Coordinates of C-alpha atoms in Angstrom, one line a residue:
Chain A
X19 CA -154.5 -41.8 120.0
X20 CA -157.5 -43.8 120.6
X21 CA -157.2 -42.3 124.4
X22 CA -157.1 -39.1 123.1
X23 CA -160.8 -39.2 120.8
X24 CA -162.2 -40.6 124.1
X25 CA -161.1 -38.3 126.3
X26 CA -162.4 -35.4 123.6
X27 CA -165.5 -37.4 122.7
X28 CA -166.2 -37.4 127.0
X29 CA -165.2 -33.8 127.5
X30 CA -166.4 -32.0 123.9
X31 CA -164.8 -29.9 122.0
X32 CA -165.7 -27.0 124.0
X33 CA -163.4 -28.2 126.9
X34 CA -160.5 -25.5 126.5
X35 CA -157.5 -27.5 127.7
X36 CA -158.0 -29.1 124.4
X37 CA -158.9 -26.6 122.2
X38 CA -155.8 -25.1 123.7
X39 CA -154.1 -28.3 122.2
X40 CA -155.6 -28.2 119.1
X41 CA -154.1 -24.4 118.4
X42 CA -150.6 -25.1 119.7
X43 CA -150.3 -27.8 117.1
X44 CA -151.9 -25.9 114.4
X45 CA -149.1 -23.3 115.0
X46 CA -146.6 -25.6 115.3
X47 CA -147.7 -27.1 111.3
X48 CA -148.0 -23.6 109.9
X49 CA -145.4 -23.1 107.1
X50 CA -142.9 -20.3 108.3
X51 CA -143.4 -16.4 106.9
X52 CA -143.0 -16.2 103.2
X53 CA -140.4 -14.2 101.3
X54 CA -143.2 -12.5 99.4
X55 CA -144.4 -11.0 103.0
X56 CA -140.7 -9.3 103.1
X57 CA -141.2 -5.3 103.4
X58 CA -139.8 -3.3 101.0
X59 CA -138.3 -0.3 102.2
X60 CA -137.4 1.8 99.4
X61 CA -137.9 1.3 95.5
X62 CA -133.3 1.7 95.0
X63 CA -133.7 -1.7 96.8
X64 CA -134.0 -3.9 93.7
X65 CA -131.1 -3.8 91.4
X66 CA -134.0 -4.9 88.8
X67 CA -136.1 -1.8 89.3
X68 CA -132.7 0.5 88.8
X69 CA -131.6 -1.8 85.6
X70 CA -132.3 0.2 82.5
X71 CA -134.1 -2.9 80.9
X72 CA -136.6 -5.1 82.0
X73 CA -135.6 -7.8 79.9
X74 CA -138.6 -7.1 77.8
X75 CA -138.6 -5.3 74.6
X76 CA -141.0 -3.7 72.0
X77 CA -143.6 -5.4 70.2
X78 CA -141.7 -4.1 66.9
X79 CA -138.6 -5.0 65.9
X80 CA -136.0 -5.5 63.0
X81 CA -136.9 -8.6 62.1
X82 CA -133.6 -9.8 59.6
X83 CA -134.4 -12.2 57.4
X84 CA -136.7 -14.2 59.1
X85 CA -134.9 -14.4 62.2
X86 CA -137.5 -13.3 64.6
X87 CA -137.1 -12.8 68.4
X88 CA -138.7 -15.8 70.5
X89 CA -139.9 -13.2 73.3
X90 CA -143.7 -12.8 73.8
X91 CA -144.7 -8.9 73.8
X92 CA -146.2 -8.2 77.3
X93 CA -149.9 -9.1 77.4
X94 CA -151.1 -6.7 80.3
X95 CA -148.9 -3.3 81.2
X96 CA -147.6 -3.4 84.7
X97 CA -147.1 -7.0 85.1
X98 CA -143.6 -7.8 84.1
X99 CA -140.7 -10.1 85.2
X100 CA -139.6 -7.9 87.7
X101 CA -141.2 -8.0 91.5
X102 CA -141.4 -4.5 91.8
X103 CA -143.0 -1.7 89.9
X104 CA -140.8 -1.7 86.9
X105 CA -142.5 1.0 85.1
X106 CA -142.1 3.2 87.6
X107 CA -138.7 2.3 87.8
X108 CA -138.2 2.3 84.1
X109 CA -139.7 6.1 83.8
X110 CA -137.5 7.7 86.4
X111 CA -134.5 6.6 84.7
X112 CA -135.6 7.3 81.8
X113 CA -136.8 11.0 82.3
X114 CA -132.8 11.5 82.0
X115 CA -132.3 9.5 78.6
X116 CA -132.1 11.9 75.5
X117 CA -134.7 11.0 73.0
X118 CA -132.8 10.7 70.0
X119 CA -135.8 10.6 67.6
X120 CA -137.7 13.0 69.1
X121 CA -139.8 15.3 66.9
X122 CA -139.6 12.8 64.3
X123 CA -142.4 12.2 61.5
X124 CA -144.3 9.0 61.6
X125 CA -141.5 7.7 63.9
X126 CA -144.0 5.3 65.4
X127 CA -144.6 3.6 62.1
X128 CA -141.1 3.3 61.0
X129 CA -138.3 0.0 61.8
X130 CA -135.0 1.0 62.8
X131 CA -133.5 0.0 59.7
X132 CA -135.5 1.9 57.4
X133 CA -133.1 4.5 58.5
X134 CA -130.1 2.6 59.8
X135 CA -130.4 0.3 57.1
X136 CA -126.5 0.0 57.0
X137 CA -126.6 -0.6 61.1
X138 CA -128.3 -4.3 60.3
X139 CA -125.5 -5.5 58.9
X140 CA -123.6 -6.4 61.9
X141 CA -122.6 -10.3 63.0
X142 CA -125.0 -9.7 66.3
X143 CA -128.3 -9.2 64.3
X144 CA -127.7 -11.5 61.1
X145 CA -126.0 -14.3 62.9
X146 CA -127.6 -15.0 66.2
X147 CA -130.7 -12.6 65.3
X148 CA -130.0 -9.9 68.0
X149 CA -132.1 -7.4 68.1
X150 CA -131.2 -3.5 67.6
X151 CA -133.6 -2.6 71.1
X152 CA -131.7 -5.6 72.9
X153 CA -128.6 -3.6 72.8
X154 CA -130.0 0.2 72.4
X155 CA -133.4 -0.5 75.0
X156 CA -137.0 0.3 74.5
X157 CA -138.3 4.1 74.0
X158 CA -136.9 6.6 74.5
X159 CA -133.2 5.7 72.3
X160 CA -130.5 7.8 73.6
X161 CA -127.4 8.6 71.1
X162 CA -124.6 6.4 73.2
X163 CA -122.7 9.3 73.6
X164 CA -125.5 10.5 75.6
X165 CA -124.4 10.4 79.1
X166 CA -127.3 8.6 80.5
X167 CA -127.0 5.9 77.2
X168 CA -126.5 2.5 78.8
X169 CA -124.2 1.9 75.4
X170 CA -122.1 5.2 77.2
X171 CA -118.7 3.3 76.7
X172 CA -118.5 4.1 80.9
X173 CA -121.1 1.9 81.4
X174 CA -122.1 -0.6 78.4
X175 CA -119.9 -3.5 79.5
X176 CA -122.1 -3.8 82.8
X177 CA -125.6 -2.6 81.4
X178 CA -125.1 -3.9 77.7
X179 CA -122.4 -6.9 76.7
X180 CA -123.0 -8.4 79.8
X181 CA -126.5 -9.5 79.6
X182 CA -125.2 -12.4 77.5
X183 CA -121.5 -12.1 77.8
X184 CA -121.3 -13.1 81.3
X185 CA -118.2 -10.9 82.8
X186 CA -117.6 -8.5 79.8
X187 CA -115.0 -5.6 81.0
X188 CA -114.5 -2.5 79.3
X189 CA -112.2 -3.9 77.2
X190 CA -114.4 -6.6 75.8
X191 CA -116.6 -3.6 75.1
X192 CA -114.5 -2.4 72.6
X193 CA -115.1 -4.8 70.0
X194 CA -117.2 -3.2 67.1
X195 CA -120.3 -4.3 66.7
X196 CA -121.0 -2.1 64.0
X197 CA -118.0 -2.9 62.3
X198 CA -117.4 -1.2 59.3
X199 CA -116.6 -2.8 55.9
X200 CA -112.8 -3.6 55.9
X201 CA -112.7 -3.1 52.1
X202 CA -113.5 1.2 52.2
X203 CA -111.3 3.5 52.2
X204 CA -113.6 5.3 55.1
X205 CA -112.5 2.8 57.3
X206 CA -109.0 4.1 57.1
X207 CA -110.2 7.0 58.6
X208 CA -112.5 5.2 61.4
X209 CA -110.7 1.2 62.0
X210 CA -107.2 1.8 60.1
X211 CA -106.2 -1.6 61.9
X212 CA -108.8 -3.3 60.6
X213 CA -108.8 -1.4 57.3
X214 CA -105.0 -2.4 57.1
X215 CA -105.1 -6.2 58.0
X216 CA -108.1 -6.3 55.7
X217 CA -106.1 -5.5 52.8
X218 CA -102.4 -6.8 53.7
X219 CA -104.5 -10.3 53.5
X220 CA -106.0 -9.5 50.7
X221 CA -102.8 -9.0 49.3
X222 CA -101.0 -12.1 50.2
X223 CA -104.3 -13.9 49.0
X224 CA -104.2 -12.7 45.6
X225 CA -100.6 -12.8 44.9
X226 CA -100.6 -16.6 46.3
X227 CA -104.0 -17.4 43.3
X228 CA -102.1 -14.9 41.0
X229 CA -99.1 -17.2 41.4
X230 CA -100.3 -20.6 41.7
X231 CA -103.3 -20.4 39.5
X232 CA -102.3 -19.7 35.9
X233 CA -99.0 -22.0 37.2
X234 CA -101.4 -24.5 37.7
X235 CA -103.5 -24.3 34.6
X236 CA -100.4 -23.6 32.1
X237 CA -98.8 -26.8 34.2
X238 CA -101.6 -29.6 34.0
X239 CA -101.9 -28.5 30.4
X240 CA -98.0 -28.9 29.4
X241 CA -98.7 -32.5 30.9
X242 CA -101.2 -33.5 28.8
X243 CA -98.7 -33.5 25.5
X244 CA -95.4 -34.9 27.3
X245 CA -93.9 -37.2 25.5
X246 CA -93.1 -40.2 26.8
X247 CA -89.5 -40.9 26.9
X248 CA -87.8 -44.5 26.5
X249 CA -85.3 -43.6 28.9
X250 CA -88.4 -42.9 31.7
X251 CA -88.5 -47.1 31.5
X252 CA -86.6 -48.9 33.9
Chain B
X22 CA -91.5 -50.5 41.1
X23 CA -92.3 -48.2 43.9
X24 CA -90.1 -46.0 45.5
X25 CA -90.2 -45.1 49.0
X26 CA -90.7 -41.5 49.5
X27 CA -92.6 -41.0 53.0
X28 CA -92.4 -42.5 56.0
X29 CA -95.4 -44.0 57.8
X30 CA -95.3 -40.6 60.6
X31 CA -95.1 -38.0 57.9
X32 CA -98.3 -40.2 56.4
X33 CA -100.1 -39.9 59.5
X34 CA -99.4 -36.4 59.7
X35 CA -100.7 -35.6 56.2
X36 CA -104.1 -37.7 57.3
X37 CA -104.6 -35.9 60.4
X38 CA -104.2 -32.7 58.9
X39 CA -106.4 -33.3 55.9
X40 CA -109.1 -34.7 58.1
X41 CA -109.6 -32.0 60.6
X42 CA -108.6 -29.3 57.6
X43 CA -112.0 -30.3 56.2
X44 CA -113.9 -30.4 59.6
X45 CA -112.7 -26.8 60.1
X46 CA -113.8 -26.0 56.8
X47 CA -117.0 -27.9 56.6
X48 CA -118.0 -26.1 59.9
X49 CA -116.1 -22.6 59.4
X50 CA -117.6 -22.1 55.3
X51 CA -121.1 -23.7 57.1
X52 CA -121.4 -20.5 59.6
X53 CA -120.4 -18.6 57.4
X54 CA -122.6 -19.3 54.9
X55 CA -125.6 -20.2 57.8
X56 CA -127.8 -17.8 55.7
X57 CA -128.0 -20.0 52.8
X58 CA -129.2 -23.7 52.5
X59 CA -125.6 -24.8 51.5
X60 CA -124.4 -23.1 54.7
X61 CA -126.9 -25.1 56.7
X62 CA -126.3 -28.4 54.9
X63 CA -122.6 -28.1 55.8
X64 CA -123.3 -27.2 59.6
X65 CA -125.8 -30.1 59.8
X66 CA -123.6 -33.0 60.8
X67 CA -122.2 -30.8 63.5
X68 CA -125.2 -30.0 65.3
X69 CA -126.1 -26.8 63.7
X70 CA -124.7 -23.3 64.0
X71 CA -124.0 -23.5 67.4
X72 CA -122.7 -27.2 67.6
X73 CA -120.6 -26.5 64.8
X74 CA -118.6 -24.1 67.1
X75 CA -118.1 -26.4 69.7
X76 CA -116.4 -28.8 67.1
X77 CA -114.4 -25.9 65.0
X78 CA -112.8 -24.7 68.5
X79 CA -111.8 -28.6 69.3
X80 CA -110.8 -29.6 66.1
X81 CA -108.5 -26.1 65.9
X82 CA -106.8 -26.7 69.2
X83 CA -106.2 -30.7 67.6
X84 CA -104.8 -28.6 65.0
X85 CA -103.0 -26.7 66.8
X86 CA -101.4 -29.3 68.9
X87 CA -100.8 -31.9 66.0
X88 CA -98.8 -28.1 64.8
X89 CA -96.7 -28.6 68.2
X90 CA -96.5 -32.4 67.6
X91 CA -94.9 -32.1 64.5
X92 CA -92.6 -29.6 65.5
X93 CA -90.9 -31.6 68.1
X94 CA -91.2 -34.3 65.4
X95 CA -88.7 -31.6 63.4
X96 CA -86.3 -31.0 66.0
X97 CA -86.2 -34.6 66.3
X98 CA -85.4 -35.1 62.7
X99 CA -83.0 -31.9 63.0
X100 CA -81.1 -33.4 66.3
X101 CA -80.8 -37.0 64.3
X102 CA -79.9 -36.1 61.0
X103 CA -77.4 -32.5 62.1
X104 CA -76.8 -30.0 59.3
X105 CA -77.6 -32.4 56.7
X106 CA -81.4 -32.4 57.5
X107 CA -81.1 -28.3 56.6
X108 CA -79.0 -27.6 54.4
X109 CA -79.1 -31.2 52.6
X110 CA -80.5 -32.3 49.2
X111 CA -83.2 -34.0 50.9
X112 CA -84.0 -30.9 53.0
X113 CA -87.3 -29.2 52.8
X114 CA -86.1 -25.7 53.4
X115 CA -86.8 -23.4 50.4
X116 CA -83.3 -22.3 49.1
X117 CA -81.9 -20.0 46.3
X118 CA -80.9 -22.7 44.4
X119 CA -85.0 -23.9 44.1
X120 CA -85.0 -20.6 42.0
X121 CA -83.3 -21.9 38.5
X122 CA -85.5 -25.1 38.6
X123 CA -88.3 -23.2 39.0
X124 CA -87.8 -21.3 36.5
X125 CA -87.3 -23.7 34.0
X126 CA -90.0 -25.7 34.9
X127 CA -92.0 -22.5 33.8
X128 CA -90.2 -22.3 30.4
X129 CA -90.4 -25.7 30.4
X130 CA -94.4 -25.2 30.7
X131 CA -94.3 -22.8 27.9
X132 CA -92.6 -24.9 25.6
X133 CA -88.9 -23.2 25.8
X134 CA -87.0 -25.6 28.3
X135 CA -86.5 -28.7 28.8
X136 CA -88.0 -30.6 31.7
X137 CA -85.7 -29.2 35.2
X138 CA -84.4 -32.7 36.9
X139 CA -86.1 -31.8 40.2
X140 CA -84.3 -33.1 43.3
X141 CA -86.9 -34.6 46.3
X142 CA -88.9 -31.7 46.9
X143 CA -89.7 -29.6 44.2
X144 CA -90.1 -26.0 44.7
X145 CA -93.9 -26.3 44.6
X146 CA -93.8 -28.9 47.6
X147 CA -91.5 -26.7 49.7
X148 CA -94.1 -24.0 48.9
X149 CA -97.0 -26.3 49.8
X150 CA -95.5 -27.4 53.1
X151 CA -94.0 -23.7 54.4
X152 CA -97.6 -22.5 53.6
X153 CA -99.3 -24.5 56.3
X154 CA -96.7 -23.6 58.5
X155 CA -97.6 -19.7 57.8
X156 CA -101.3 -20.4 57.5
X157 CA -101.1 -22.5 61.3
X158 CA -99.3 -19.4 62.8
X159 CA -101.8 -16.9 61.0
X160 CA -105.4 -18.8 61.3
X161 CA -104.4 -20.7 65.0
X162 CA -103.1 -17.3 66.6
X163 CA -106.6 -15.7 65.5
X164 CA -108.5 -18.7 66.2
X165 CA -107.0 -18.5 69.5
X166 CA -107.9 -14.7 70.1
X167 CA -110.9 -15.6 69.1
X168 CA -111.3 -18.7 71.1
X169 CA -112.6 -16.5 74.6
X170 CA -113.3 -13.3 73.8
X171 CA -114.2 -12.4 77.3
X172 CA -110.4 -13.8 78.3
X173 CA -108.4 -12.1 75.1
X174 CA -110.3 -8.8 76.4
X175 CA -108.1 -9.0 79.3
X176 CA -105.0 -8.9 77.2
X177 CA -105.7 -6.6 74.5
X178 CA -108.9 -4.2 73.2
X179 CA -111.9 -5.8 72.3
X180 CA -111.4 -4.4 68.6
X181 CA -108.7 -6.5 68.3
X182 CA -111.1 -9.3 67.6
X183 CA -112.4 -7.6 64.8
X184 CA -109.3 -7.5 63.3
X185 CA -108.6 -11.5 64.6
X186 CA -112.0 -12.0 62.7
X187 CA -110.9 -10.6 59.2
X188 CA -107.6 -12.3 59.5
X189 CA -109.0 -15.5 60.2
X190 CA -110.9 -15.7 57.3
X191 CA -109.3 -14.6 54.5
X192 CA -106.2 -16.6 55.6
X193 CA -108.9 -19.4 55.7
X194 CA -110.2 -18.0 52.2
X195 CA -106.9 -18.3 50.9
X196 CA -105.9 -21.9 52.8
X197 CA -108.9 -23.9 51.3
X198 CA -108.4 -22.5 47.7
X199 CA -105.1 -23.3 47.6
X200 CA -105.8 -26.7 48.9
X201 CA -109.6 -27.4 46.9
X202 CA -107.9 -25.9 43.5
X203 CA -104.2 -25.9 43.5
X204 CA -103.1 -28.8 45.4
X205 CA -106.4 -30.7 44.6
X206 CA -105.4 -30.5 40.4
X207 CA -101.5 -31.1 41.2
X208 CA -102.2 -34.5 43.1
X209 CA -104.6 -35.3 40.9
X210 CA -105.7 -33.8 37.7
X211 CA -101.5 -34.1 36.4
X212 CA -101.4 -36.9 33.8
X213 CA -98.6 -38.0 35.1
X214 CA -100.4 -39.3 38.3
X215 CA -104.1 -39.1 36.9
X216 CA -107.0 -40.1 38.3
X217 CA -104.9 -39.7 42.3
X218 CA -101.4 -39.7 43.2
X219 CA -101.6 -42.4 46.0
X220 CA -98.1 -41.1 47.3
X221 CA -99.0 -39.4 50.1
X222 CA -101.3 -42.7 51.8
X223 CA -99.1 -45.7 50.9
X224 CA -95.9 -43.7 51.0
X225 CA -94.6 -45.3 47.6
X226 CA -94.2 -43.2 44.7
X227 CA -93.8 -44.6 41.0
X228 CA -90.4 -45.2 39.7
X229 CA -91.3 -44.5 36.3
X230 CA -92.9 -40.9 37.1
X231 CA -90.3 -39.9 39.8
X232 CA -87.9 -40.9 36.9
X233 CA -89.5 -38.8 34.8
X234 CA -89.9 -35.8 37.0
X235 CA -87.5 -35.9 39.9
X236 CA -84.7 -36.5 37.8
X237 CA -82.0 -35.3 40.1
X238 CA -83.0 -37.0 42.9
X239 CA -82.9 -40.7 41.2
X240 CA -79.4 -39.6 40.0
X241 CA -78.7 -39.3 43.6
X242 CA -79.8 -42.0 44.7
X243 CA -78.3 -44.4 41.8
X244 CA -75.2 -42.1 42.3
X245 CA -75.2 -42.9 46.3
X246 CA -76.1 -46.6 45.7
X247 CA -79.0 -46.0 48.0
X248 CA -81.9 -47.5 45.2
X249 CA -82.5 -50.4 45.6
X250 CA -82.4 -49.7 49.4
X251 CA -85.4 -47.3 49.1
X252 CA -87.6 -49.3 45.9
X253 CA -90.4 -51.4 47.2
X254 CA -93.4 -53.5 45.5
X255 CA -96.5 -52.3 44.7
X256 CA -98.9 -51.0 47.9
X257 CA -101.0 -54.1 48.8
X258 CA -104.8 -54.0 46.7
X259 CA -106.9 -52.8 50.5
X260 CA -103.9 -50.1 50.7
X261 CA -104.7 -48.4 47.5
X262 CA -108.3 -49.2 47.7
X263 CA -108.2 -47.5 51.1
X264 CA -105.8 -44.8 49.8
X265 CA -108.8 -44.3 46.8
X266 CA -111.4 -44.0 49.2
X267 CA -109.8 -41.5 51.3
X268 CA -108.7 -39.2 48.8
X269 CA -111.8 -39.2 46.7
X270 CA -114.4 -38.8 49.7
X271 CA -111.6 -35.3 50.4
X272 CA -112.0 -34.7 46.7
X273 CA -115.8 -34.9 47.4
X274 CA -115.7 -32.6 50.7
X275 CA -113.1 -30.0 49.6
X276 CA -115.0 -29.5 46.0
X277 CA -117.8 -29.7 47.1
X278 CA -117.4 -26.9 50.0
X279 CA -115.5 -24.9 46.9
X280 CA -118.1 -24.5 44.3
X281 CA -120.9 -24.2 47.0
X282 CA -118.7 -21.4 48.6
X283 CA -118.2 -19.6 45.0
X284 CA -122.1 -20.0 43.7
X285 CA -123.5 -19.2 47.2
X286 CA -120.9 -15.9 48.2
X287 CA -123.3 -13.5 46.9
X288 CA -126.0 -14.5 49.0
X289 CA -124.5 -14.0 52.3
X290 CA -123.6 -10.7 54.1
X291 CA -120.1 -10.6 54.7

């Protein structure tokens, strides 16, 4: 080294078979290209920008008893989680989606469950404070029998149950979220499984407590006034 | 006087099945009851909602297993003690002759009858033990489907879960009544064996009560000779002092998880 500052010191730093030096190591140091410098091709490239959700709802939600979401509501539009231009993406697949609530008064100023109040009362939302737009998406809110719905029973198990239960197949699909109440008779109609279960166990419940309960009572009563017996002495 | 009446095994059994009976319940009655105060006292010790889980799915699969344990612990008995262990007076499976005893004992509540001599197991034991037999096969084979939804969807439909769900936990419902009202006043509220009948933790059951209500089975015994090869002294003072402490602090648990339950199941959505 100290050769080297008195050979540049003696020749300057105009000589060139140093300067020559100097960029060959300079190269050498640079970091290599960066994966943000990749070119993008084509906008299908990005399973994110094809995905029916960002990951980012509304600002408004059902908020169930105090259960609120933790996510923030996106501060600037156009900057999102995803790389690519997601509301692009997000309005050419959703120039398909049916808007359910189209035409609707005051729609805008209204919470899901004002309408769907019955909807809220599913294990997802009151439990582990789900959301209804985690599961149906942001505007606009296809019926899921829409064919374009990502709850379309061909394709909620990938775009829907997944998100959280990590390899969810069709079948795992089929569980009812909005389960309906075991105890009506309408659910004979809809859930005749459940709506059968429901009340064989009710059944065996109550004639187990219709047994055992008044047996119980009427027994530790009787107990009260036995008499004790001399021949219970040994 | 003491006589013996359960072995030190069938003890342990009845301890390890009490104690993870009221973890499941402290933790299943806490989620379920997560939207009220008393559902988030119960969950507490557990680590929450989501801790509680964790220890309902490994206590149930204890359960579960202490279920299989026991069983080979039957056969065993079975393949020692031949025929007589089934269709024997000391047997434990229900038969039709139960029937007339109970029976009486009902007329005998009312005042009508005398007093049936019950043999070993009265007809309300044989109902007490079958019963966790039925509710192991109904609430473990739920628990199970629901244990991994994402692997029980590769056997059967995802709806079936919602049926697994109900099951669960009305069985449940129906389990920790039984056991927090039922089982709770016959061991201890009975006069005969008021304030706690210590049976079940030091194994020794009074002479002068089983005299008094198990009738046929001292005959037997006095008949067969076999009494004074099954009295014994009085449980040592840390046994019963033990056996207090244990059954009081379930007391505690079970009642308390009852009457929360009953004053808080309007307040939750079901």
């Amino acid at each position: 080294m100290p050769t080297l500052s008195i050979h540049l010191i003696k020749g300057g730093f105009m000589n060139k078979k140093y300067l020559w030096l100097l960029l060959a190591s300079f190269i050498l140091l640079m970091p290599g290209p960066a994966a943000g410098q990749e070119e993008r091709a084509s906008r299908y490239y990005h399973y994110r920008s094809t995905e029916m959700s960002t990951g980012i709802y509304e600002e408004y939600e059902v908020r169930p008893r105090g259960i609120q979401p933790t996510f923030e509501p996106r501060a600037q539009p156009g900057i999102g989680i995803s790389r690519v231009e997601d509301e692009d993406a997000r309005a050419w697949n959703r120039m398909f989606l049916q808007d359910s609530h189209k035409d609707l008064r005051f729609y805008e100023q209204r919470r899901c469950v004002d309408c769907h109040a019955e909807n809220a009362n599913n294990r997802h939302t009151i439990r582990h404070g789900i959301t209804c737009r985690q599961c149906h998406g942001g505007e606009p809110i296809a019926s899921i029998s829409s064919y374009t719905s990502r709850l379309n029973p061909i394709r909620q198990h990938t775009h829907v149950c997944s998100k959280c239960h990590s390899g969810a197949n069709a079948s795992f699909a089929m569980y009812r979220i909005h389960e309906p109440n075991p105890a009506m008779a309408s659910t004979l109609d809809v859930f005749p499984f459940l709506f059968y279960a429901f009340w064989i166990m009710i059944a065996i419940a109550a004639l187990t407590f219709a047994t055992f309960l008044p047996h119980t009572f009427l027994w530790m009563v009787r107990e009260l006034f036995r008499r004790r017996k001399k021949e219970d002495e040994v | 006087m003491k006589i013996k009446r359960f072995t030190l095994l069938q003890r342990l059994f009845h301890l390890l099945l009490m104690v993870s009976f009221l973890v499941q319940a402290a933790t299943g009655v806490g989620r379920m009851y997560i939207e009220t105060s008393f559902g988030q006292a119960l969950v507490a010790p557990f680590g929450g909602f989501y801790g509680a889980l964790a220890v309902h799915r490994w206590v149930g699969l204890f359960l579960l297993g202490l279920f299989v344990v026991h069983l080979l612990y039957l056969f065993l008995v079975v393949f020692k003690n031949g025929k007589k262990s089934i269709s024997g007076p000391d047997s434990i499976i229900p038969r039709l002759g139960d029937l007339k005893p109970a029976l009486q004992h009902v007329g005998w509540m009312l005042g009508l009858r005398k007093h049936p001599p019950l043999d070993r197991w009265a007809y309300w034991e044989k109902f007490d033990y079958w019963a966790v037999f039925w509710g192991m096969v109904i609430i473990g084979g739920t628990g199970l489907i629901l244990y991994n939804p994402l692997a029980t969807a590769q056997y059967m439909p995802g709806w079936a879960m919602n049926v697994a769900f109900w099951v669960h936990r009305i069985e449940a419902i129906l389990a920790m009544g039984h056991v927090f009202i039922i089982h709770f006043a016959i061991a201890h509220l009975r006069r005969l064996h008021f304030p706690m009948d210590k049976v079940i933790f030091t194994g020794r059951a009074g002479l002068k009560a089983s005299k008094a209500e198990k009738a046929a089975w001292l005959a037997r015994l006095e008949q067969e000779g076999k009494l004074r090869s099954v009295t014994a002294g009085e449980a040592s003072m840390p046994a019963r002092i033990i056996a207090y402490v244990v059954g009081f602090t379930a007391i505690f648990i079970g009642l308390y998880i009852l009457v929360g339950g009953l004053l808080n199941a309007r307040y939750i959505t079901w």
